[in-house]
DNA sequence: TCGCTACAGTCTTGTATAAGACTTAAAATA
DNA sequence: TATTTTAAGTCTTATACAAGACTGTAGCGA
């Protein structure tokens, strides 16, 4: 029986919140199947159609994934989802491909004021800072600085283990139980520094596209700050609005 | 009675196409009310729920707008929609405000190869090319070059009438019957030219965010090419993905 | 006898219908 | 002007069938 605390909120929205809470609390893990509509309807004491409406809303937000004939699953990360939802850099022919990565550095430091503020950490909290260069067809095109709260990613990069995959969100999910649900991005144009120029094989002062991303979990906790600096000689950032 | 030509396509999808066609053909004009769910259900010989599912899909795509107690309307352009859906430049405090505009030039020219290709025009077709500077709080921040097919916007800018509003999509809709439904954008970092520098009060070579936008009607016809070059000293381009 | 294929049954999501109650907004009436 | 009525979307429930996926069983061939 559904514990209805607020009659002013429609049932299907309450069920959405309930299902979201189960996922946030790790009661249902990414990739796992949730009970069927009929089962949930019985457990919650509502009609199947009402459960369906709630699930439809979560499917539209990519929290759940439906497979006809099989069931409904908690969405998880795989390369296709990353490419489709979280990667915007497109080559000049309109193709999206995940670039290769090479870690330059992986250190534990005290968070800068900006990092602490962005990741909602107390001042001087330790963070893990990863710097890597990303290549398309062996051409270095992007530099990334990734900042993670050490407390959430304690083992990452320990023991000189720099063998990080090209896409990190699947790693966060499987190794640390942290599932990225959304990301906010701010794009600016900046000038290539000496370091940029050296690593990306271009001239100091070349305009670069800087993407400042904050990746959030389902309950809106910021868990990753990622600053990318990207050459737009052969690539662009693509977006559609309507 | 709905003319069902293809039994393999669900009814609600067929109704979506039918409603979309009515809008594209201007049978229903922007801002106007469409028949109620119940009425459409009767006319088409299906259940109200099926009509509702079709309409819900179009509402999610911003083609239609529902108002409880009043009815369902063909979406149109107003400043709020432009700001929310089509404008991404945000100041460093996170606020979005539509900038003021001043037209520098408005000319009729033969389309360049890029313009013709992008707007799907025959070579050497005439276009209207508008150049304007946009200011936030009296500070010039963006330069825009807007290219429009002359055949669709024949009277625009004629007679030295440069008094264009800050947001153009409402004008396109009301004066020319052209409703922008979506836009594809490509973002790059470029260097300020001498002209950029003069008009935006910055140094030659300053990195600028270039946004190349193609605005499309509901039936995916490209009707506007807009290239913006924006200083990101006090602003950034904002995007959310999930 | 073992392995492979085909088919039936079951389960789950996807589509469609139908109806009633509720909420919101505008028009009509007192 | 205030209240009532009307119109239309919103929410909820119930039911039925289609389509897809999975499992188990039977039959056939090597």
Coordinates of C-alpha atoms (C1' of nucleotides) in Angstrom, one line a residue, chain C residues 3-30:
Chain C
dG3 C1' 22.0 -32.3 -29.8
dC4 C1' 19.4 -29.2 -32.4
dT5 C1' 15.1 -27.1 -33.9
dA6 C1' 10.4 -25.9 -33.6
dC7 C1' 6.4 -24.9 -31.1
dA8 C1' 3.5 -23.8 -27.1
dG9 C1' 2.9 -21.4 -23.0
dT10 C1' 3.9 -17.6 -20.0
dC11 C1' 5.4 -13.1 -18.9
dT12 C1' 6.1 -8.2 -19.9
dT13 C1' 5.8 -4.1 -22.4
dG14 C1' 3.2 -1.5 -26.2
dT15 C1' -1.2 -0.1 -28.1
dA16 C1' -6.0 0.9 -27.8
dT17 C1' -10.6 1.6 -25.7
dA18 C1' -13.8 3.3 -22.3
dA19 C1' -15.5 5.7 -18.4
dG20 C1' -15.7 8.6 -14.3
dA21 C1' -13.9 12.1 -11.2
dC22 C1' -11.2 16.2 -10.6
dT23 C1' -9.0 20.7 -11.7
dT24 C1' -8.6 24.8 -14.3
dA25 C1' -10.3 28.6 -17.0
dA26 C1' -13.7 31.2 -19.3
dA27 C1' -18.4 32.4 -20.2
dA28 C1' -23.0 33.1 -18.8
dT29 C1' -26.4 34.3 -15.4
dA30 C1' -28.4 36.3 -11.3

